[in-house]
Short mmCIF file of C-alpha atoms in Angstrom, two decimals:
data_model
loop_
_atom_site.label_atom_id
_atom_site.label_comp_id
_atom_site.label_asym_id
_atom_site.label_seq_id
_atom_site.Cartn_x
_atom_site.Cartn_y
_atom_site.Cartn_z
CA UNK A 1 -3.13 7.31 3.51
CA UNK A 2 -4.48 4.17 1.90
CA UNK A 3 -4.92 5.46 -1.62
CA UNK A 4 -1.72 5.62 -3.64
CA UNK A 5 -2.07 5.90 -7.38
CA UNK A 6 0.22 4.08 -9.78
CA UNK A 7 1.47 7.34 -11.24
CA UNK A 8 2.53 8.55 -7.78
CA UNK A 9 4.38 5.30 -7.12
CA UNK A 10 6.27 5.39 -10.43
CA UNK A 11 7.57 8.86 -9.55
CA UNK A 12 8.90 7.74 -6.15
CA UNK A 13 12.27 6.18 -5.36
CA UNK A 14 12.42 2.54 -4.25
CA UNK A 15 13.38 3.47 -0.67
CA UNK A 16 10.35 5.77 -0.38
CA UNK A 17 8.13 3.03 -1.77
CA UNK A 18 9.45 0.59 0.86
CA UNK A 19 8.62 3.10 3.62
CA UNK A 20 5.08 3.50 2.27
CA UNK A 21 4.74 -0.28 2.08
CA UNK A 22 5.68 -0.61 5.74
CA UNK A 23 3.15 2.09 6.68
CA UNK A 24 0.43 0.35 4.68
CA UNK A 25 1.15 -3.01 6.31
CA UNK A 26 0.95 -1.47 9.78
CA UNK A 27 -2.31 0.28 8.92
CA UNK A 28 -3.75 -2.97 7.55
CA UNK A 29 -2.78 -4.87 10.69
CA UNK A 30 -4.45 -2.23 12.85
CA UNK A 31 -7.65 -2.33 10.84
CA UNK A 32 -7.81 -6.12 10.77
CA UNK A 33 -7.24 -6.42 14.51
CA UNK A 34 -9.76 -3.67 15.21
CA UNK A 35 -12.44 -5.38 13.13
CA UNK A 36 -11.67 -8.75 14.70
CA UNK A 37 -11.92 -7.38 18.23
CA UNK A 38 -14.97 -5.19 17.74
CA UNK A 39 -16.73 -7.38 15.22
CA UNK A 40 -18.03 -4.35 13.36
CA UNK A 41 -15.71 -2.19 11.32
CA UNK A 42 -16.56 1.47 10.77
CA UNK A 43 -15.31 1.30 7.18
CA UNK A 44 -15.38 -2.25 5.79
CA UNK A 45 -14.01 -1.20 2.41
CA UNK A 46 -10.85 0.14 4.00
CA UNK A 47 -9.29 -3.32 4.49
CA UNK A 48 -9.97 -4.27 0.89
CA UNK A 49 -8.51 -1.00 -0.39
CA UNK A 50 -5.40 -1.45 1.78
CA UNK A 51 -4.83 -4.95 0.40
CA UNK A 52 -5.17 -3.72 -3.16
CA UNK A 53 -2.82 -0.83 -2.53
CA UNK A 54 -0.22 -3.15 -1.00
CA UNK A 55 -0.46 -5.40 -4.05
CA UNK A 56 -0.10 -2.37 -6.34
CA UNK A 57 2.98 -1.20 -4.43
CA UNK A 58 4.61 -4.63 -4.56
CA UNK A 59 3.95 -4.94 -8.28
CA UNK A 60 5.39 -1.56 -9.15
CA UNK A 61 8.35 -2.11 -6.85
CA UNK A 62 9.23 -5.38 -8.57
CA UNK A 63 8.88 -3.79 -12.00
CA UNK A 64 11.17 -0.93 -10.98
CA UNK A 65 13.76 -3.38 -9.68
CA UNK A 66 13.70 -5.31 -12.96
CA UNK A 67 14.34 -2.08 -14.86
CA UNK A 68 17.46 -1.32 -12.82
#
């Protein structure tokens, strides 16, 4: 679920983007807490990709709001 492309986000409505953002934040929190508790993460690049995707979502969401 972590990978959302910019093109996909531009085609979505703002409400759908907010739902995806909430899902991404929950997934990030789970991965961070799992890696902190276990010490070793099964996929260390996952956290980085989630952070980048969240930033991408926030950027596109703000641009869409400025357009409207």
